[in-house]
């Protein structure tokens, strides 16, 4: 997800987090339809639902309504140690629209940035697609397949990220592997990604309270001793000013709790088990500043379709992932992806290991993507199955500059790879975007998947 920050710091203000299942609010997953295609113009609608991540939920004592976690600190009487805390504390059901600004209608999901609820102000959200049982996450294997959706991000300014991506979570949210986790996927447990985030309140069925340090710039978040890591395929990280598609890989398979050097924190960024930079294709960063944005070739002031194709070396699901292709459809017109215009690089328009190696060399970046297995490892993650994530968030660690501005700030913006978008380097301050753009919204709709060429 983002280069050169150690912590994935998603913002949230609703008091939340836990591992038992609460009963004070009923948990009803909002319905969302998707389509599975077998051939062009031959798609079957599937009734599915979405679930809110456990990190946003109200966490309270199992015997009443006392908060286990308030602001960015734990109640030490309910949570004297990780296991006791998991037994004493329950995640409760969510008021999706009233508290979290999450609504669905048919095949459309809307995520609103700031929601003023009856008991709290909520910032951002993260949801997962459930399977037909409504009790587990739907797992996807997209090798030799394509994945398509419509997006309206006309109301997403600089500093925000409306993301759609896949991570290698357990289908049951870790419930079977970790007996202390009684809540499971029904309550959105088990998140992981390649940033190995330390802000997740419960990992492996235990509270992440050891070494817990409240954030110095987010009154509702902190970080514990452990992180939670897994492979991640970022189909879409974007706002109205820019977008990136980025595979990230790890040396491990499945959700894995990390500590110490394995987490790759701080100056040890490239010493951990996951590739935090990824191999990104961001049209602006790759040299085409006319391609995606307001009024550009892909006009972000209007809805459009995003198609991502995962090609294998033998054009079969059994093959090795060898290429990730991107195209767009807007106003009935198919738009080919932009081509790279970087000195020393060929004109690439897709993600291959050759593109990744050439990009890392041209930009002088560490090639941890290749070191940890590259596209072959990404394909192996799809073989295991990956859960679909959709979110809206702001960035307390790097202000989203890695997506839409110049980053890192200590490098010359004229140097290849530093300019990633047109937003000012002063943009993206969470307090600013939260106060100035509370109604910012991303709408994902019309999700389809199937064989290459079948979904658009």
CSV table of C-alpha atoms in Angstrom, one decimal:
chain,number,residue,atom,x,y,z
A,1,UNK,CA,0.0,0.0,0.0
A,2,UNK,CA,2.3,2.9,0.7
A,3,UNK,CA,6.0,3.4,0.2
A,4,UNK,CA,8.3,4.3,3.1
A,5,UNK,CA,6.0,4.3,6.1
A,6,UNK,CA,6.1,1.7,8.8
A,7,UNK,CA,2.5,1.6,10.0
A,8,UNK,CA,-0.8,1.3,8.2
A,9,UNK,CA,-2.7,3.9,10.2
A,10,UNK,CA,-6.3,3.8,9.2
A,11,UNK,CA,-8.4,6.4,10.9
A,12,UNK,CA,-11.5,5.6,12.9
A,13,UNK,CA,-13.3,7.3,15.7
A,14,UNK,CA,-16.2,4.9,16.6
A,15,UNK,CA,-15.2,3.1,19.8
A,16,UNK,CA,-14.5,-0.4,18.7
A,17,UNK,CA,-12.5,-3.7,18.7
A,18,UNK,CA,-12.8,-7.5,20.1
A,19,UNK,CA,-13.1,-11.2,19.8
A,20,UNK,CA,-16.2,-12.5,21.6
A,21,UNK,CA,-19.6,-11.9,19.8
A,22,UNK,CA,-21.8,-9.2,21.4
A,23,UNK,CA,-25.6,-9.2,21.6
A,24,UNK,CA,-26.5,-5.6,22.3
A,25,UNK,CA,-26.8,-4.7,18.6
A,26,UNK,CA,-27.9,-7.2,16.0
A,27,UNK,CA,-25.4,-7.8,13.2
A,28,UNK,CA,-27.2,-7.7,9.9
A,29,UNK,CA,-24.8,-7.6,6.9
A,30,UNK,CA,-25.9,-5.2,4.1
A,31,UNK,CA,-26.7,-7.1,0.9
A,32,UNK,CA,-24.7,-6.6,-2.3
A,33,UNK,CA,-25.1,-8.4,-5.6
A,34,UNK,CA,-22.1,-9.4,-7.8
A,35,UNK,CA,-21.9,-11.2,-11.1
A,36,UNK,CA,-19.9,-14.3,-12.1
A,37,UNK,CA,-19.4,-14.5,-15.9
A,38,UNK,CA,-18.7,-17.5,-18.0
A,39,UNK,CA,-18.5,-15.7,-21.4
A,40,UNK,CA,-19.2,-12.3,-22.8
A,41,UNK,CA,-22.8,-11.2,-22.2
A,42,UNK,CA,-23.3,-14.3,-20.1
A,43,UNK,CA,-23.2,-13.4,-16.4
A,44,UNK,CA,-25.1,-14.8,-13.4
A,45,UNK,CA,-26.1,-12.6,-10.5
A,46,UNK,CA,-25.1,-13.8,-7.0
A,47,UNK,CA,-26.6,-12.5,-3.8
A,48,UNK,CA,-23.8,-11.6,-1.4
A,49,UNK,CA,-23.3,-9.3,1.5
A,50,UNK,CA,-20.6,-7.2,3.1
A,51,UNK,CA,-19.3,-7.0,6.7
A,52,UNK,CA,-17.5,-4.3,8.6
A,53,UNK,CA,-14.0,-4.9,9.9
A,54,UNK,CA,-13.8,-5.7,13.6
A,55,UNK,CA,-11.4,-2.8,14.3
A,56,UNK,CA,-14.2,-0.3,13.8
A,57,UNK,CA,-16.7,-2.0,16.2
A,58,UNK,CA,-17.8,-1.2,19.7
A,59,UNK,CA,-15.8,-3.4,22.1
A,60,UNK,CA,-17.4,-3.8,25.5
A,61,UNK,CA,-17.4,-6.2,28.5
A,62,UNK,CA,-19.2,-9.5,27.9
A,63,UNK,CA,-21.2,-8.9,31.1
A,64,UNK,CA,-22.4,-5.4,30.2
A,65,UNK,CA,-21.6,-2.3,28.3
A,66,UNK,CA,-18.4,-1.1,29.8
A,67,UNK,CA,-15.9,-0.1,27.1
A,68,UNK,CA,-12.8,-2.4,26.8
A,69,UNK,CA,-11.1,0.3,24.7
A,70,UNK,CA,-11.8,4.0,24.7
A,71,UNK,CA,-10.0,6.6,22.6
A,72,UNK,CA,-6.7,4.9,22.1
A,73,UNK,CA,-6.2,3.1,25.4
A,74,UNK,CA,-7.3,-0.2,26.9
A,75,UNK,CA,-9.2,-0.8,30.1
A,76,UNK,CA,-6.6,-2.6,32.1
A,77,UNK,CA,-9.1,-4.2,34.5
A,78,UNK,CA,-10.9,-5.9,31.6
A,79,UNK,CA,-7.6,-6.4,29.6
A,80,UNK,CA,-4.8,-7.3,32.0
A,81,UNK,CA,-3.3,-9.6,29.4
A,82,UNK,CA,-4.0,-10.6,25.8
A,83,UNK,CA,-5.9,-13.8,26.4
A,84,UNK,CA,-8.0,-12.5,29.3
A,85,UNK,CA,-8.9,-9.5,27.3
A,86,UNK,CA,-10.2,-11.7,24.4
A,87,UNK,CA,-12.4,-13.6,26.9
A,88,UNK,CA,-13.7,-10.5,28.7
A,89,UNK,CA,-14.5,-8.4,25.6
A,90,UNK,CA,-17.2,-8.7,22.9
A,91,UNK,CA,-17.5,-7.1,19.5
A,92,UNK,CA,-21.0,-5.9,18.8
A,93,UNK,CA,-23.2,-5.6,15.8
A,94,UNK,CA,-23.0,-2.5,13.6
A,95,UNK,CA,-25.4,0.2,12.5
A,96,UNK,CA,-23.9,0.3,9.1
A,97,UNK,CA,-25.6,3.5,7.7
A,98,UNK,CA,-26.3,5.4,10.9
A,99,UNK,CA,-22.9,5.0,12.6
A,100,UNK,CA,-20.5,4.1,9.7
A,101,UNK,CA,-21.9,5.8,6.6
A,102,UNK,CA,-22.0,2.4,4.7
A,103,UNK,CA,-25.0,1.8,2.4
A,104,UNK,CA,-25.8,-0.7,-0.3
A,105,UNK,CA,-28.4,-0.8,-3.1
A,106,UNK,CA,-28.5,-3.7,-5.5
A,107,UNK,CA,-24.9,-4.0,-6.9
A,108,UNK,CA,-23.7,-0.7,-5.4
A,109,UNK,CA,-21.8,0.0,-2.2
A,110,UNK,CA,-21.3,3.5,-0.9
A,111,UNK,CA,-18.7,4.4,1.7
A,112,UNK,CA,-18.9,7.9,3.2
A,113,UNK,CA,-15.8,9.3,4.8
A,114,UNK,CA,-17.2,11.1,8.0
A,115,UNK,CA,-20.4,10.0,9.7
A,116,UNK,CA,-21.8,11.7,12.8
A,117,UNK,CA,-23.7,9.0,14.6
A,118,UNK,CA,-25.8,9.1,17.7
A,119,UNK,CA,-22.9,8.1,20.0
A,120,UNK,CA,-19.8,8.9,18.0
A,121,UNK,CA,-18.1,10.5,15.0
A,122,UNK,CA,-16.8,7.8,12.6
A,123,UNK,CA,-14.0,8.3,10.2
A,124,UNK,CA,-13.5,5.9,7.3
A,125,UNK,CA,-14.4,2.2,7.0
A,126,UNK,CA,-13.3,-1.1,5.7
A,127,UNK,CA,-15.6,-3.9,4.6
A,128,UNK,CA,-15.2,-7.4,3.2
A,129,UNK,CA,-17.3,-9.4,0.8
A,130,UNK,CA,-19.1,-12.5,2.4
A,131,UNK,CA,-19.8,-15.7,0.5
A,132,UNK,CA,-23.2,-17.3,0.0
A,133,UNK,CA,-23.3,-18.6,3.5
A,134,UNK,CA,-23.1,-15.1,4.9
A,135,UNK,CA,-20.7,-16.5,7.6
A,136,UNK,CA,-17.4,-16.6,5.7
A,137,UNK,CA,-15.5,-14.3,3.4
A,138,UNK,CA,-15.7,-15.1,-0.3
A,139,UNK,CA,-12.3,-16.2,-1.5
A,140,UNK,CA,-11.2,-15.5,-5.1
A,141,UNK,CA,-8.6,-17.1,-7.4
A,142,UNK,CA,-8.2,-14.7,-10.3
A,143,UNK,CA,-5.5,-16.5,-12.2
A,144,UNK,CA,-6.4,-16.5,-15.9
A,145,UNK,CA,-9.5,-14.4,-14.9
A,146,UNK,CA,-10.5,-10.8,-14.9
A,147,UNK,CA,-12.1,-8.7,-12.2
A,148,UNK,CA,-14.2,-5.7,-13.1
A,149,UNK,CA,-16.1,-3.0,-11.2
A,150,UNK,CA,-17.5,0.5,-11.7
A,151,UNK,CA,-16.2,3.3,-9.5
A,152,UNK,CA,-17.4,6.9,-8.8
A,153,UNK,CA,-14.7,8.8,-7.0
A,154,UNK,CA,-15.7,12.2,-8.2
A,155,UNK,CA,-16.1,13.2,-4.5
A,156,UNK,CA,-12.7,11.9,-3.3
A,157,UNK,CA,-10.2,14.8,-3.0
A,158,UNK,CA,-6.4,14.8,-2.4
A,159,UNK,CA,-5.4,12.9,0.7
A,160,UNK,CA,-8.2,10.3,0.6
A,161,UNK,CA,-8.1,6.7,-0.7
A,162,UNK,CA,-11.1,4.8,-2.0
A,163,UNK,CA,-9.5,1.3,-2.1
A,164,UNK,CA,-10.6,-2.1,-3.6
A,165,UNK,CA,-8.1,-4.9,-3.1
A,166,UNK,CA,-7.5,-8.5,-2.1
A,167,UNK,CA,-5.7,-9.9,1.0
A,168,UNK,CA,-5.0,-13.5,2.0
A,169,UNK,CA,-7.2,-13.6,5.1
A,170,UNK,CA,-8.7,-16.8,6.5
A,171,UNK,CA,-12.2,-17.4,5.1
A,172,UNK,CA,-13.5,-17.7,8.6
A,173,UNK,CA,-11.6,-14.7,10.0
A,174,UNK,CA,-9.2,-17.0,11.9
A,175,UNK,CA,-12.0,-18.6,14.0
A,176,UNK,CA,-10.9,-22.2,13.5
A,177,UNK,CA,-7.2,-21.6,13.8
A,178,UNK,CA,-7.5,-19.5,17.0
A,179,UNK,CA,-10.1,-20.8,19.5
A,180,UNK,CA,-10.1,-17.5,21.5
A,181,UNK,CA,-11.7,-15.9,18.4
A,182,UNK,CA,-15.4,-16.5,18.9
A,183,UNK,CA,-16.6,-13.7,16.6
A,184,UNK,CA,-15.0,-14.7,13.3
A,185,UNK,CA,-15.8,-13.5,9.8
A,186,UNK,CA,-19.4,-12.6,10.8
A,187,UNK,CA,-17.9,-9.7,12.8
A,188,UNK,CA,-15.0,-8.9,10.4
A,189,UNK,CA,-12.0,-10.4,12.2
A,190,UNK,CA,-8.7,-11.6,10.8
A,191,UNK,CA,-7.4,-8.7,8.7
A,192,UNK,CA,-3.9,-8.7,7.4
A,193,UNK,CA,-1.9,-7.0,4.6
A,194,UNK,CA,1.7,-6.4,3.5
A,195,UNK,CA,2.2,-3.4,5.7
A,196,UNK,CA,2.0,-5.9,8.7
A,197,UNK,CA,-0.2,-3.3,10.5
A,198,UNK,CA,0.3,-3.0,14.3
A,199,UNK,CA,-2.9,-1.0,14.8
A,200,UNK,CA,-5.2,-4.1,14.6
A,201,UNK,CA,-6.6,-4.6,18.1
A,202,UNK,CA,-6.9,-8.4,18.0
A,203,UNK,CA,-4.5,-10.7,16.2
A,204,UNK,CA,-4.6,-14.5,16.3
A,205,UNK,CA,-7.5,-14.4,18.8
A,206,UNK,CA,-5.5,-12.3,21.3
A,207,UNK,CA,-5.7,-8.6,22.2
A,208,UNK,CA,-2.6,-6.8,20.8
A,209,UNK,CA,-2.1,-5.0,24.1
A,210,UNK,CA,1.6,-5.9,24.7
A,211,UNK,CA,3.7,-2.8,24.2
A,212,UNK,CA,0.6,-0.9,23.1
A,213,UNK,CA,1.5,2.7,22.3
A,214,UNK,CA,-1.3,5.3,21.7
A,215,UNK,CA,-0.7,7.2,18.4
A,216,UNK,CA,0.7,10.7,18.8
A,217,UNK,CA,-1.3,12.1,16.0
A,218,UNK,CA,-4.5,10.0,15.9
A,219,UNK,CA,-6.6,10.1,19.1
A,220,UNK,CA,-8.3,6.8,18.3
A,221,UNK,CA,-5.5,4.6,17.2
A,222,UNK,CA,-2.3,3.0,18.5
A,223,UNK,CA,0.1,0.2,17.8
A,224,UNK,CA,0.9,-3.0,19.6
A,225,UNK,CA,3.9,-5.3,19.7
A,226,UNK,CA,2.5,-7.5,16.9
A,227,UNK,CA,1.6,-6.9,13.3
A,228,UNK,CA,-0.5,-9.0,11.0
A,229,UNK,CA,0.9,-9.8,7.6
A,230,UNK,CA,-0.2,-11.4,4.4
A,231,UNK,CA,0.0,-11.1,0.6
A,232,UNK,CA,-2.0,-8.2,-0.9
A,233,UNK,CA,-3.2,-7.4,-4.4
A,234,UNK,CA,-4.2,-3.7,-4.6
A,235,UNK,CA,-6.5,-3.6,-7.6
A,236,UNK,CA,-7.4,0.0,-6.9
A,237,UNK,CA,-6.0,2.7,-4.6
A,238,UNK,CA,-7.3,6.0,-5.8
A,239,UNK,CA,-8.9,9.4,-5.4
A,240,UNK,CA,-10.1,11.9,-8.1
A,241,UNK,CA,-6.5,13.0,-8.7
A,242,UNK,CA,-4.7,9.6,-9.2
A,243,UNK,CA,-4.7,5.8,-9.0
A,244,UNK,CA,-2.4,2.9,-8.6
A,245,UNK,CA,-2.6,-0.9,-9.1
A,246,UNK,CA,0.0,-2.7,-7.0
A,247,UNK,CA,0.8,-6.3,-6.2
A,248,UNK,CA,2.6,-6.9,-2.9
A,249,UNK,CA,4.0,-10.2,-1.7
A,250,UNK,CA,5.3,-11.8,1.5
A,251,UNK,CA,7.6,-14.8,2.1
A,252,UNK,CA,4.8,-16.4,4.1
A,253,UNK,CA,1.4,-17.9,3.0
A,254,UNK,CA,-1.8,-16.9,4.8
A,255,UNK,CA,-2.4,-14.5,7.7
A,256,UNK,CA,0.8,-14.4,9.8
A,257,UNK,CA,1.4,-12.6,13.1
A,258,UNK,CA,4.8,-10.9,13.2
A,259,UNK,CA,7.0,-9.4,15.8
A,260,UNK,CA,10.4,-7.7,15.8
A,261,UNK,CA,12.4,-7.7,12.6
A,262,UNK,CA,9.8,-9.8,10.7
A,263,UNK,CA,7.4,-6.9,10.7
A,264,UNK,CA,9.8,-4.7,8.7
A,265,UNK,CA,9.2,-1.6,10.8
A,266,UNK,CA,11.0,1.8,10.4
A,267,UNK,CA,14.5,1.5,9.2
A,268,UNK,CA,14.1,-2.2,8.8
A,269,UNK,CA,11.5,-1.7,6.1
A,270,UNK,CA,13.2,-4.1,3.7
A,271,UNK,CA,14.2,-6.7,6.3
A,272,UNK,CA,10.7,-8.0,7.1
A,273,UNK,CA,8.7,-10.8,5.6
A,274,UNK,CA,6.6,-8.6,3.3
A,275,UNK,CA,7.2,-6.3,0.4
A,276,UNK,CA,5.7,-3.0,1.6
A,277,UNK,CA,6.5,-1.0,-1.5
A,278,UNK,CA,5.0,-3.4,-4.0
A,279,UNK,CA,5.3,-3.0,-7.8
A,280,UNK,CA,2.9,-0.2,-8.6
A,281,UNK,CA,1.6,1.1,-11.9
A,282,UNK,CA,0.5,4.7,-11.3
A,283,UNK,CA,0.0,6.4,-14.7
A,284,UNK,CA,1.2,9.8,-13.4
A,285,UNK,CA,4.3,8.3,-11.7
A,286,UNK,CA,5.0,6.3,-14.9
A,287,UNK,CA,5.2,9.4,-16.9
A,288,UNK,CA,1.8,10.1,-18.3
A,289,UNK,CA,0.2,13.1,-16.6
A,290,UNK,CA,-2.7,13.4,-19.0
A,291,UNK,CA,-4.2,10.0,-18.6
A,292,UNK,CA,-6.4,9.9,-15.4
A,293,UNK,CA,-7.9,12.7,-13.5
A,294,UNK,CA,-10.6,15.4,-13.8
A,295,UNK,CA,-11.3,16.0,-17.5
A,296,UNK,CA,-8.5,13.6,-18.6
A,297,UNK,CA,-8.6,10.5,-20.8
A,298,UNK,CA,-10.1,8.6,-17.9
A,299,UNK,CA,-12.3,11.4,-16.5
A,300,UNK,CA,-12.6,11.0,-12.7
A,301,UNK,CA,-15.5,13.5,-12.5
A,302,UNK,CA,-17.7,10.7,-13.8
A,303,UNK,CA,-18.2,7.0,-13.2
A,304,UNK,CA,-16.1,4.6,-15.2
A,305,UNK,CA,-15.3,0.8,-15.3
A,306,UNK,CA,-12.0,-0.7,-14.2
A,307,UNK,CA,-11.0,-4.0,-15.7
A,308,UNK,CA,-8.0,-5.9,-14.3
A,309,UNK,CA,-6.8,-9.1,-16.0
A,310,UNK,CA,-4.5,-11.7,-14.5
A,311,UNK,CA,-2.7,-13.6,-17.2
A,312,UNK,CA,-0.8,-16.8,-16.7
A,313,UNK,CA,2.2,-18.3,-18.6
A,314,UNK,CA,-0.1,-21.1,-20.2
A,315,UNK,CA,-3.4,-19.2,-20.3
A,316,UNK,CA,-4.9,-21.6,-17.8
A,317,UNK,CA,-5.7,-21.3,-14.1
A,318,UNK,CA,-3.0,-23.9,-13.4
A,319,UNK,CA,-0.3,-21.6,-14.8
A,320,UNK,CA,2.1,-19.2,-13.2
A,321,UNK,CA,0.9,-15.6,-12.9
A,322,UNK,CA,2.9,-13.7,-15.5
A,323,UNK,CA,1.1,-10.4,-16.2
A,324,UNK,CA,-1.5,-8.0,-14.8
A,325,UNK,CA,-3.2,-6.0,-17.4
A,326,UNK,CA,-5.5,-2.9,-16.9
A,327,UNK,CA,-8.1,-1.3,-19.1
A,328,UNK,CA,-10.9,1.1,-18.6
A,329,UNK,CA,-14.4,1.6,-20.1
A,330,UNK,CA,-16.1,5.0,-20.0
A,331,UNK,CA,-19.0,6.4,-22.0
A,332,UNK,CA,-19.1,3.1,-23.9
A,333,UNK,CA,-15.5,3.4,-25.0
A,334,UNK,CA,-12.8,0.9,-24.1
A,335,UNK,CA,-9.6,2.8,-23.0
A,336,UNK,CA,-6.3,1.0,-23.1
A,337,UNK,CA,-3.9,1.6,-20.2
A,338,UNK,CA,-1.3,4.4,-20.4
A,339,UNK,CA,2.2,3.5,-21.4
A,340,UNK,CA,5.3,4.3,-19.4
A,341,UNK,CA,7.3,7.3,-20.4
A,342,UNK,CA,10.4,7.1,-18.2
A,343,UNK,CA,14.0,7.5,-19.4
A,344,UNK,CA,15.7,4.1,-19.5
A,345,UNK,CA,12.4,2.2,-19.6
A,346,UNK,CA,10.6,0.5,-22.5
A,347,UNK,CA,7.0,1.5,-23.1
A,348,UNK,CA,5.3,-0.9,-20.7
A,349,UNK,CA,1.5,-0.8,-20.2
A,350,UNK,CA,1.1,-3.7,-17.9
A,351,UNK,CA,2.7,-5.3,-14.8
A,352,UNK,CA,5.2,-8.0,-15.5
A,353,UNK,CA,8.3,-9.0,-13.6
A,354,UNK,CA,10.3,-7.3,-16.4
A,355,UNK,CA,8.3,-4.1,-15.8
A,356,UNK,CA,8.9,-4.3,-12.1
A,357,UNK,CA,12.6,-4.8,-12.4
A,358,UNK,CA,12.9,-2.0,-14.9
A,359,UNK,CA,10.9,0.4,-12.8
A,360,UNK,CA,12.9,-0.3,-9.6
A,361,UNK,CA,16.1,0.2,-11.5
A,362,UNK,CA,14.9,3.5,-13.1
A,363,UNK,CA,13.6,4.9,-9.8
A,364,UNK,CA,16.5,3.6,-7.7
A,365,UNK,CA,14.0,1.7,-5.5
A,366,UNK,CA,14.7,-1.4,-3.4
A,367,UNK,CA,13.4,-4.4,-5.3
A,368,UNK,CA,11.8,-6.3,-2.4
A,369,UNK,CA,9.0,-7.4,-4.8
A,370,UNK,CA,11.4,-9.6,-6.8
A,371,UNK,CA,13.3,-10.7,-3.7
A,372,UNK,CA,10.1,-12.1,-2.1
A,373,UNK,CA,8.9,-13.9,-5.2
A,374,UNK,CA,7.3,-11.4,-7.6
A,375,UNK,CA,4.3,-12.3,-9.7
A,376,UNK,CA,4.7,-16.0,-9.1
A,377,UNK,CA,4.2,-15.5,-5.4
A,378,UNK,CA,1.2,-13.3,-6.0
A,379,UNK,CA,-0.3,-16.1,-8.1
A,380,UNK,CA,0.4,-18.6,-5.3
A,381,UNK,CA,-1.7,-16.4,-3.0
A,382,UNK,CA,-4.6,-16.5,-5.4
A,383,UNK,CA,-4.3,-20.3,-5.5
A,384,UNK,CA,-4.9,-20.2,-1.7
A,385,UNK,CA,-7.8,-17.8,-2.1
A,386,UNK,CA,-8.0,-14.0,-1.4
A,387,UNK,CA,-10.7,-12.0,0.3
A,388,UNK,CA,-12.1,-8.8,-1.3
A,389,UNK,CA,-11.7,-5.6,0.7
A,390,UNK,CA,-13.3,-2.2,0.0
A,391,UNK,CA,-12.4,0.8,2.1
A,392,UNK,CA,-12.2,4.6,2.5
A,393,UNK,CA,-9.4,6.1,4.6
A,394,UNK,CA,-7.1,8.9,5.3
A,395,UNK,CA,-3.4,8.6,6.1
A,396,UNK,CA,-1.9,9.7,9.5
A,397,UNK,CA,1.5,8.3,8.5
A,398,UNK,CA,2.2,9.9,5.1
A,399,UNK,CA,-0.8,12.0,4.2
A,400,UNK,CA,-1.4,9.9,1.0
A,401,UNK,CA,1.4,11.8,-0.7
A,402,UNK,CA,2.8,8.4,-1.9
A,403,UNK,CA,-0.4,8.2,-4.1
A,404,UNK,CA,-1.2,11.7,-5.3
A,405,UNK,CA,1.7,14.1,-4.7
A,406,UNK,CA,5.5,14.2,-4.5
A,407,UNK,CA,7.0,11.5,-2.2
A,408,UNK,CA,9.3,11.1,-0.4
A,409,UNK,CA,9.6,14.8,0.5
A,410,UNK,CA,13.4,14.7,0.8
A,411,UNK,CA,13.8,13.9,-2.9
A,412,UNK,CA,13.8,16.2,-5.9
A,413,UNK,CA,10.3,16.0,-7.5
A,414,UNK,CA,12.0,16.1,-11.0
A,415,UNK,CA,13.8,12.8,-10.2
A,416,UNK,CA,12.0,9.9,-11.9
A,417,UNK,CA,9.4,8.2,-9.6
A,418,UNK,CA,9.1,10.9,-7.0
A,419,UNK,CA,6.1,12.8,-8.6
A,420,UNK,CA,3.1,10.5,-8.1
A,421,UNK,CA,0.3,13.0,-8.7
A,422,UNK,CA,-0.7,16.7,-8.9
A,423,UNK,CA,-1.7,17.3,-5.3
A,424,UNK,CA,0.2,19.8,-3.2
A,425,UNK,CA,2.8,18.4,-0.8
A,426,UNK,CA,0.9,20.3,2.0
A,427,UNK,CA,-2.3,18.3,1.3
A,428,UNK,CA,-3.7,15.2,3.0
A,429,UNK,CA,-3.4,16.3,6.6
A,430,UNK,CA,-6.1,14.2,8.3
A,431,UNK,CA,-7.4,17.0,10.4
A,432,UNK,CA,-7.9,19.1,7.2
A,433,UNK,CA,-9.5,16.4,5.1
A,434,UNK,CA,-11.8,15.4,7.9
A,435,UNK,CA,-13.0,18.9,8.5
A,436,UNK,CA,-13.1,20.1,4.9
A,437,UNK,CA,-14.3,17.0,3.1
A,438,UNK,CA,-16.6,15.1,5.6
A,439,UNK,CA,-19.0,14.2,2.8
A,440,UNK,CA,-16.3,12.6,0.6
A,441,UNK,CA,-17.7,9.3,-0.7
A,442,UNK,CA,-16.6,6.4,-2.9
A,443,UNK,CA,-19.1,4.2,-4.7
A,444,UNK,CA,-18.1,0.8,-6.0
A,445,UNK,CA,-20.7,-1.0,-8.1
A,446,UNK,CA,-21.3,-3.7,-10.8
A,447,UNK,CA,-18.6,-6.1,-9.6
A,448,UNK,CA,-18.0,-8.9,-12.1
A,449,UNK,CA,-15.5,-11.7,-12.4
A,450,UNK,CA,-14.9,-14.4,-15.0
A,451,UNK,CA,-12.7,-15.5,-17.9
A,452,UNK,CA,-10.6,-13.0,-19.8
A,453,UNK,CA,-12.9,-10.8,-21.9
A,454,UNK,CA,-16.1,-11.9,-20.3
A,455,UNK,CA,-16.9,-9.0,-17.9
A,456,UNK,CA,-17.0,-5.8,-20.1
